[in-house]
Tab-separated table of C-alpha atoms and ligand atoms in Angstrom:
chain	number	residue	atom	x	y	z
A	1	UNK	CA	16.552	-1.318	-14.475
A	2	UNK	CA	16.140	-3.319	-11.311
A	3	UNK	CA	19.154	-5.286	-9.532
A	4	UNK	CA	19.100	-8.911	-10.813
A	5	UNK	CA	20.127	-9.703	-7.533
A	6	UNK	CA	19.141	-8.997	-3.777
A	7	UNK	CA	22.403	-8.811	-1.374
A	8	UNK	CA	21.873	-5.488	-0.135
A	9	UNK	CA	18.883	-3.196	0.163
A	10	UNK	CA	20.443	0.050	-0.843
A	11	UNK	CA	21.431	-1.741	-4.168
A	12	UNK	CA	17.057	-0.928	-4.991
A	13	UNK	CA	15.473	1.949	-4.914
A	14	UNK	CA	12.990	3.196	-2.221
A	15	UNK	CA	10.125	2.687	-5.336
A	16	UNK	CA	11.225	-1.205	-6.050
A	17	UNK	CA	11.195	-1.639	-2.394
A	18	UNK	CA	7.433	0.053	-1.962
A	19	UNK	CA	6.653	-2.209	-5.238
A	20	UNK	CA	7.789	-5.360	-3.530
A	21	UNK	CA	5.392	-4.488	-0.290
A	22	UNK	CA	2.929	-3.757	-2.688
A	23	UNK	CA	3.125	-6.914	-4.245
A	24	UNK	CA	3.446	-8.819	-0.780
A	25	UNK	CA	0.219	-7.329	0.424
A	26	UNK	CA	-1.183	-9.010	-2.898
A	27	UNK	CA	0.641	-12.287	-2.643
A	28	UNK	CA	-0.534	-12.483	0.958
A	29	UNK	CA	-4.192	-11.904	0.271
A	30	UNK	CA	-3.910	-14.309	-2.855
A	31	UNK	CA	-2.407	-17.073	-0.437
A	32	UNK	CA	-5.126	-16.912	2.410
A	33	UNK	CA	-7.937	-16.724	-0.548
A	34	UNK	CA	-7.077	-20.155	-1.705
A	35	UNK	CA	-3.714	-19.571	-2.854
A	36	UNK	CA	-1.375	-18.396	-5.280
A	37	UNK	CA	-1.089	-18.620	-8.780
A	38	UNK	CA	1.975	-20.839	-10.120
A	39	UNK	CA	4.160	-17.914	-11.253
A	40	UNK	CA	7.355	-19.994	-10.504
A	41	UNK	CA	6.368	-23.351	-11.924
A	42	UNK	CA	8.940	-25.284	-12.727
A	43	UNK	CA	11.952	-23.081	-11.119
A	44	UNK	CA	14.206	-24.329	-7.958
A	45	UNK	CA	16.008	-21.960	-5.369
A	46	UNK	CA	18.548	-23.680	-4.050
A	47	UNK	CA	19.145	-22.655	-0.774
A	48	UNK	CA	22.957	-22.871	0.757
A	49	UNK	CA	23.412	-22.518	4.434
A	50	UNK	CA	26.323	-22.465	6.060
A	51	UNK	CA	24.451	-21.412	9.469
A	52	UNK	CA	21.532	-22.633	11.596
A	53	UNK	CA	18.007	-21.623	10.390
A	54	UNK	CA	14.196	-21.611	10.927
A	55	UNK	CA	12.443	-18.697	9.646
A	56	UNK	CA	14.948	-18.392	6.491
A	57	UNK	CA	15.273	-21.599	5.528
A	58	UNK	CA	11.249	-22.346	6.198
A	59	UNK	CA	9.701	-19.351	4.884
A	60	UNK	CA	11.768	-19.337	1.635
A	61	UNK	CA	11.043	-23.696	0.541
A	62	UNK	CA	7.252	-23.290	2.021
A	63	UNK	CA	6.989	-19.633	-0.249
A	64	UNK	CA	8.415	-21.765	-3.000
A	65	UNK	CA	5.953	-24.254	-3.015
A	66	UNK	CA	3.242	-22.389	-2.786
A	67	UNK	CA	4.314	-20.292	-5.963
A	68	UNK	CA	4.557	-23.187	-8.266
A	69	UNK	CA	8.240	-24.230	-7.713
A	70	UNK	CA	10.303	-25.959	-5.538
A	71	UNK	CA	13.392	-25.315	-3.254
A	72	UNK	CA	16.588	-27.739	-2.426
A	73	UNK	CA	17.933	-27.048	1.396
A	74	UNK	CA	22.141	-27.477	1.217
A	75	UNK	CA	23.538	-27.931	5.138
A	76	UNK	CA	26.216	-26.358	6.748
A	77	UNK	CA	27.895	-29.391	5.979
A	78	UNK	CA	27.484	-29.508	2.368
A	79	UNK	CA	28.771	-27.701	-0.040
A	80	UNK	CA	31.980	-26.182	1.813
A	81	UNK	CA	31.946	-22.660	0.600
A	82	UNK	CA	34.885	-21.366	-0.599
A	83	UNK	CA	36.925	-24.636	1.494
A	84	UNK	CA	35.919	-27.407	-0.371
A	85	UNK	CA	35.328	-25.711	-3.871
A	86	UNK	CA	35.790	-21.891	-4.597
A	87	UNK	CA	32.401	-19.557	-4.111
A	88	UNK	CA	32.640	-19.069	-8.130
A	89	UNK	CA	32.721	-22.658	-8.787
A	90	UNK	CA	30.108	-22.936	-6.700
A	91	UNK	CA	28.140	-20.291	-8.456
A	92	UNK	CA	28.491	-21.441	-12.018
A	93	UNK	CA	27.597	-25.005	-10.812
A	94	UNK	CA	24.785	-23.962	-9.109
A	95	UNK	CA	23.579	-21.621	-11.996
A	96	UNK	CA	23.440	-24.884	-14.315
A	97	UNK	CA	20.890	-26.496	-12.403
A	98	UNK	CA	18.674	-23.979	-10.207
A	99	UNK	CA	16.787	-20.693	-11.347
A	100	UNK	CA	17.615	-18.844	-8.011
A	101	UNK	CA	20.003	-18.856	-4.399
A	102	UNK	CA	19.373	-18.284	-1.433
A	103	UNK	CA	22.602	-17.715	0.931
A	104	UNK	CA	22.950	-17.784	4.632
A	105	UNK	CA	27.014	-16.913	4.879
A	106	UNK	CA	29.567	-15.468	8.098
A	107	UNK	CA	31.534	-13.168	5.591
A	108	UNK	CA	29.245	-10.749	3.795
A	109	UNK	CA	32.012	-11.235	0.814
A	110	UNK	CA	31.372	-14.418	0.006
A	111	UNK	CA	27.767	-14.031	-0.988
A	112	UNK	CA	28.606	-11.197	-2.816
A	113	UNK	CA	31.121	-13.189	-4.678
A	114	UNK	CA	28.436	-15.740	-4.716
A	115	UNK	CA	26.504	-12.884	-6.826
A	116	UNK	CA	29.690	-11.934	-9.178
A	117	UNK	CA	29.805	-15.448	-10.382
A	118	UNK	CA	25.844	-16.149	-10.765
A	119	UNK	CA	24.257	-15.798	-14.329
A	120	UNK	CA	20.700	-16.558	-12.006
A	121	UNK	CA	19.275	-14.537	-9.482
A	122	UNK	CA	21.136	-14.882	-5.369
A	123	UNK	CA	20.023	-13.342	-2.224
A	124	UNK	CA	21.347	-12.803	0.898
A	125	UNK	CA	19.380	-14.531	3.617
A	126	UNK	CA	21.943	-13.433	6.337
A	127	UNK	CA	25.212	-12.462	6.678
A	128	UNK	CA	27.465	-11.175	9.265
A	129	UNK	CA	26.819	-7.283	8.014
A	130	UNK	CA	22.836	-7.786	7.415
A	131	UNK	CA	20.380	-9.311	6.957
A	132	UNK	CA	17.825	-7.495	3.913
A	133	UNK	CA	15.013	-10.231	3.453
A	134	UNK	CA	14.576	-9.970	7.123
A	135	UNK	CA	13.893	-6.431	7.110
A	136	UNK	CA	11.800	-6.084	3.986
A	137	UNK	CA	9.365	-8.564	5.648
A	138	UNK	CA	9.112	-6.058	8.451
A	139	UNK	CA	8.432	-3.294	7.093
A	140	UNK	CA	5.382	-5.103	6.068
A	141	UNK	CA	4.373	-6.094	9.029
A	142	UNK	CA	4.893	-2.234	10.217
A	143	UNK	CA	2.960	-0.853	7.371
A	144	UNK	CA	0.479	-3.202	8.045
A	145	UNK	CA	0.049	-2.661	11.652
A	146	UNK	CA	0.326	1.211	11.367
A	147	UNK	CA	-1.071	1.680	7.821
A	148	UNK	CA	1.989	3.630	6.925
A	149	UNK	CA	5.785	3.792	7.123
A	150	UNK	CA	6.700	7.302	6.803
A	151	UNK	CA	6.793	9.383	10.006
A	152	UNK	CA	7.529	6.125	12.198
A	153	UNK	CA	9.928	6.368	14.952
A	154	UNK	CA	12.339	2.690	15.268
A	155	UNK	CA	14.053	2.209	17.874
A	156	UNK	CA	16.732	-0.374	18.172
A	157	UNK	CA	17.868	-1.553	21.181
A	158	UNK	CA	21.092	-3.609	21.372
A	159	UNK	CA	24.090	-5.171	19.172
A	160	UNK	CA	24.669	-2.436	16.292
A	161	UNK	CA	24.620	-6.158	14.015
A	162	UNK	CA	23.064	-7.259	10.625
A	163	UNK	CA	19.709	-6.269	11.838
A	164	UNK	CA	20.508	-3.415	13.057
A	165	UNK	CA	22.259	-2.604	9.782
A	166	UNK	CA	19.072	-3.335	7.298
A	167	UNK	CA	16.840	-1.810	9.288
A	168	UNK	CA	18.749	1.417	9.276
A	169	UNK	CA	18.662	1.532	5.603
A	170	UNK	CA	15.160	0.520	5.634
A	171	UNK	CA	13.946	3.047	7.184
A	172	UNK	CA	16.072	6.124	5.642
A	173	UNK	CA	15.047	4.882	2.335
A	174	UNK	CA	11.201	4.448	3.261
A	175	UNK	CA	11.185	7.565	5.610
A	176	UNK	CA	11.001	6.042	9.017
A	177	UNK	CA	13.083	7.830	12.182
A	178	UNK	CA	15.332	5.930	13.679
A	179	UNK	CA	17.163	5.636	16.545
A	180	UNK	CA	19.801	2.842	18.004
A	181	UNK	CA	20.689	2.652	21.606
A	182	UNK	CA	23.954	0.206	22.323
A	183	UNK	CA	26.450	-0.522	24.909
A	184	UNK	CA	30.085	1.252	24.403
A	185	UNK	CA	32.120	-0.901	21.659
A	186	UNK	CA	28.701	-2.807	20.323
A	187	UNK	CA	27.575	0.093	18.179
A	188	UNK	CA	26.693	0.095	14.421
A	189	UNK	CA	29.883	1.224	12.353
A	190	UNK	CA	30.816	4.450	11.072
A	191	UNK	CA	30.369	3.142	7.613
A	192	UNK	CA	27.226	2.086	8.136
A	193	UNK	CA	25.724	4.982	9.109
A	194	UNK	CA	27.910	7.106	6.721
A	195	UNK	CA	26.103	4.875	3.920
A	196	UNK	CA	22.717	5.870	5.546
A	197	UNK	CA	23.634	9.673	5.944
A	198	UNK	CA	22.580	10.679	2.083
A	199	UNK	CA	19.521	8.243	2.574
A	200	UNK	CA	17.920	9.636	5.569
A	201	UNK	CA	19.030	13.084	4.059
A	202	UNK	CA	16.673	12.429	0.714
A	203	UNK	CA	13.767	10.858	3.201
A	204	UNK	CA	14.303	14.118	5.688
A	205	UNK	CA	14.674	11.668	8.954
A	206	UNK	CA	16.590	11.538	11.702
A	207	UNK	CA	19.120	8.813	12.843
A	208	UNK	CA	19.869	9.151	16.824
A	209	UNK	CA	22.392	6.921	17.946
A	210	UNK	CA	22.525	6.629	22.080
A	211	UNK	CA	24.090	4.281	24.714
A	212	UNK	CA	21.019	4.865	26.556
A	213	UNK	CA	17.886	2.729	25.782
A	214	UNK	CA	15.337	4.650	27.321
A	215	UNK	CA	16.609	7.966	25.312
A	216	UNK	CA	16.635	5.497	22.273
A	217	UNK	CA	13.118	5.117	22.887
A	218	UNK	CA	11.519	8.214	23.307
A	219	UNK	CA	8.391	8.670	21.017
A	220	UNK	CA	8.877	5.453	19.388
A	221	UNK	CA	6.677	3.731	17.098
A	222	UNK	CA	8.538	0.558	17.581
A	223	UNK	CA	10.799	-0.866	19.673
A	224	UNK	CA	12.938	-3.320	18.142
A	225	UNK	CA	15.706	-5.763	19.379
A	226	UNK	CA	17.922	-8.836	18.772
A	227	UNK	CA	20.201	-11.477	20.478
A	228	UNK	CA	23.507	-10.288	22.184
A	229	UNK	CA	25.041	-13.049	20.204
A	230	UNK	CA	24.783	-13.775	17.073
A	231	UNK	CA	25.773	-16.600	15.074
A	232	UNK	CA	29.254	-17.611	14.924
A	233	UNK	CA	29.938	-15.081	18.131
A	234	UNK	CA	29.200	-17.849	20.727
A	235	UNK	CA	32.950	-17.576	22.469
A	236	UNK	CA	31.735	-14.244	23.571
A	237	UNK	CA	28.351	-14.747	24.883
A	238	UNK	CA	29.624	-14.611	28.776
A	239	UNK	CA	30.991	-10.890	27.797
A	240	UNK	CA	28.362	-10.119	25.583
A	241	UNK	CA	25.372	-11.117	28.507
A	242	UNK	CA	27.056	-8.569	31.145
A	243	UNK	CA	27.544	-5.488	28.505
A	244	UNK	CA	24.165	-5.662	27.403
A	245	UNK	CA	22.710	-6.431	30.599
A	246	UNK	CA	20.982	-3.071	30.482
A	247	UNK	CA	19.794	-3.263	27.132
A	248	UNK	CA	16.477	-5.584	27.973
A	249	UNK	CA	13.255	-4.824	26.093
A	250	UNK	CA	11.173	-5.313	29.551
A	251	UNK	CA	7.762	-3.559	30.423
A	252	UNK	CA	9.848	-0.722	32.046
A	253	UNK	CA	11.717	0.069	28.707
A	254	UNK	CA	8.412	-0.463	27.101
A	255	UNK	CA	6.547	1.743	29.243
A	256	UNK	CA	9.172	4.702	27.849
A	257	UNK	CA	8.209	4.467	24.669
A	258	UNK	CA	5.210	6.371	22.644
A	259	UNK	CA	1.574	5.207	23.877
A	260	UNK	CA	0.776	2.674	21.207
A	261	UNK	CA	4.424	1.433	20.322
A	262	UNK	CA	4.788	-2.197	19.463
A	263	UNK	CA	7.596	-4.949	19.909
A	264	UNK	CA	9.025	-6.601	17.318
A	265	UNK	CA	12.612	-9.207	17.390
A	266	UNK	CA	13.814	-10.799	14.082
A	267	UNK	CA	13.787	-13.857	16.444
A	268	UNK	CA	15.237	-16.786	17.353
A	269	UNK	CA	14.650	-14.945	21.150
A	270	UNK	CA	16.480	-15.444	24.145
A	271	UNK	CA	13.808	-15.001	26.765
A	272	UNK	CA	15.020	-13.431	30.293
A	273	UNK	CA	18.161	-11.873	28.167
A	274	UNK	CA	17.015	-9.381	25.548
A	275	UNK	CA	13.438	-9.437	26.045
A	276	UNK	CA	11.072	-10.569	28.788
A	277	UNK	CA	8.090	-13.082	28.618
A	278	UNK	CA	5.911	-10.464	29.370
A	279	UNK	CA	6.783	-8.272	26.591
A	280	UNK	CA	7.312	-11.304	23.932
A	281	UNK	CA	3.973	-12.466	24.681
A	282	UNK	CA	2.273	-9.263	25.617
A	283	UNK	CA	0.049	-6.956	23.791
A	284	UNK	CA	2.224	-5.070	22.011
A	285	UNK	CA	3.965	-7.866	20.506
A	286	UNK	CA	4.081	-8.624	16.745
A	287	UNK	CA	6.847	-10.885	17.060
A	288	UNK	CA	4.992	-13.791	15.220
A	289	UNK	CA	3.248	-11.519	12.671
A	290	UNK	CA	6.348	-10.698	11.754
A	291	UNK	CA	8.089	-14.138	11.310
A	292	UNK	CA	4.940	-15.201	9.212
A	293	UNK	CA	6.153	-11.903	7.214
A	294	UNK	CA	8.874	-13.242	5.958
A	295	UNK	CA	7.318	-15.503	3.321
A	296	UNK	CA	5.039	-13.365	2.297
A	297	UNK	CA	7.371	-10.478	2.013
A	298	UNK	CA	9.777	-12.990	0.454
A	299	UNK	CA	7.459	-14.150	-1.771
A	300	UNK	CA	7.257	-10.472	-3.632
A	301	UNK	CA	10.550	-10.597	-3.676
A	302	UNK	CA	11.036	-14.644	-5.395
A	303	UNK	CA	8.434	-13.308	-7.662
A	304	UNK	CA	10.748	-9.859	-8.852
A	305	UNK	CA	13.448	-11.560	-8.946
A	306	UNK	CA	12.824	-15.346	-10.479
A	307	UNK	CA	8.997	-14.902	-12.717
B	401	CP	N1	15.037	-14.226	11.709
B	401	CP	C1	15.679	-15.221	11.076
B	401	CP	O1	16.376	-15.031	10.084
B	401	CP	O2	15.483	-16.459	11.623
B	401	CP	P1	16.281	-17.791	11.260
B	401	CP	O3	17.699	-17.586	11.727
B	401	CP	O4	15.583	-18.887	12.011
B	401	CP	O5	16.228	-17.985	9.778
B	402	NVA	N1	21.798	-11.175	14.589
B	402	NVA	C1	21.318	-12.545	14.513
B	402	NVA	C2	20.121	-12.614	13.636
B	402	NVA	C3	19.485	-13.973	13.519
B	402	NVA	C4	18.322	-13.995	12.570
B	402	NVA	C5	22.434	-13.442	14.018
B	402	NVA	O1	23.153	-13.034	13.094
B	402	NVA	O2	22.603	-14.540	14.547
């Protein structure tokens, strides 16, 4: 039986997560032939956010819409997770009047307490250990480009975050190679890639971590990076932009890579720090592919979850 809930990819299978793609690529091709059937007429995701968002909070009310239903956006300063009413108040409130949530949250806890309390469906747009929807939505956009998933090589270059983290377990469960390169004290945790180990075992690929990029990116498919700061790590930023100084997805880095690699960043970007101009806006790019992605890929996954 599939998860009624989506907080963590490893909580599917590798097969519900190539049946999700599957049904993106259909949703997608629906949409831009005149557009999708109503599957989710009548339902509401309510959407809580208790950080800033484009892509998330866009992708998920537009994808919505365009399926029939309808989606309710909750602030930062509404709500008051857990401070002004407990997260399973919240979650049996919320369950009496909307058919799905969406959470953004800091503590990865609270939207799986979010989840305990829920009798309808909650996923996890962000949270400070990962961030799944993001990272189902690009392995579409990889499959897509390349036609295929297994074999890849990612390379991550950068903070060992919530990105980092779901695309780890995205590709040992689909069967891509991976490969992290971060600055001393910034890498992914040891439980993190303990919980991969047994993944990447089944899928027979390897996970190289480095603290040098351009070993990170040797062969690779894709190179793929993120901010230096994340959300809610803004005190640090001054630290954080001299350790990763090295850690810039320019042309040089990109030139290290396997002929044909492409460039992809979750996104919001901070030009001039983690990636150039050139290589944002370059050739190899598929940064905006890939935040167009995310309904589509979302869409699959509103439909599993809430038809
Ligand atoms: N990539 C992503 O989740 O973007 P937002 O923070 O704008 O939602
Ligand atoms: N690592 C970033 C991702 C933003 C989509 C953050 O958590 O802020």
């Amino acid at each position: 039986m599939k998860p009624n809930h989506f907080i963590d990819l490893t909580d599917w299978s590798p097969q519900d997560l190539l049946e999700m793609l599957d049904l993106a690529v259909f949703l997608k091709k629906e949409w831009k032939s005149g557009g999708n059937r109503p599957v989710l007429k009548g339902k509401v995701l309510g959407m809580i956010f208790q950080k800033p968002s484009l892509r998330t909070r866009v992708s998920f009310e537009v994808g919505m819409k365009h399926l029939g239903g309808d989606a309710l956006y909750l602030s930062p300063a509404e709500i008051g997770l857990g401070q002004r009413e407990s997260i399973a108040d919240v979650a049996r409130v919320m369950a009496g009047y909307v058919q799905g949530i969406m959470a953004r949250v800091f503590a990865h806890e609270h939207v799986v307490e979010l989840a305990r309390w829920s009798s309808v469906p909650v996923i996890n747009g962000l949270s400070d250990y990962n961030h799944p929807c993001q990272a189902l939505a690009d392995m579409l956009t990889i499959y897509e480009h390349f036609g295929r998933l297994k074999g890849l090589k990612l390379a991550f270059i950068g903070d060992g975050n919530n990105v980092a983290t779901s695309l780890l377990m995205a590709s040992a469960m689909l069967g891509l190679n991976y490969s992290i390169a971060s600055p001393p004290g910034y890498e992914l945790a040891q439980e993190t890639l303990a919980k991969a180990a047994p993944l990447a075992k089944a899928s027979q690929i390897t996970v190289e971590t480095h603290e040098d990029p351009v070993a990170a990116v040797a062969d690779a498919d894709i190179i793929y990076t993120d901010t230096w700061t994340s959300m809610g790590q803004e005190a640090e930023a001054a630290v954080r932009r001299q350790k990763f100084q090295r850690y810039q997805v320019n042309d040089e880095l990109l030139s290290r890579a396997g002929r044909g690699a492409v460039v992809m960043h979750c996104l919001p970007a901070h030009r001039g720090e983690e990636i150039t101009d050139s290589v944002a806006d370059g050739p190899q790019s598929l940064l905006f592919p890939q935040a167009e992605n995310r309904m589509h890929a979302q869409k699959a996954l509103l439909v599993t979850l809430m038809a």
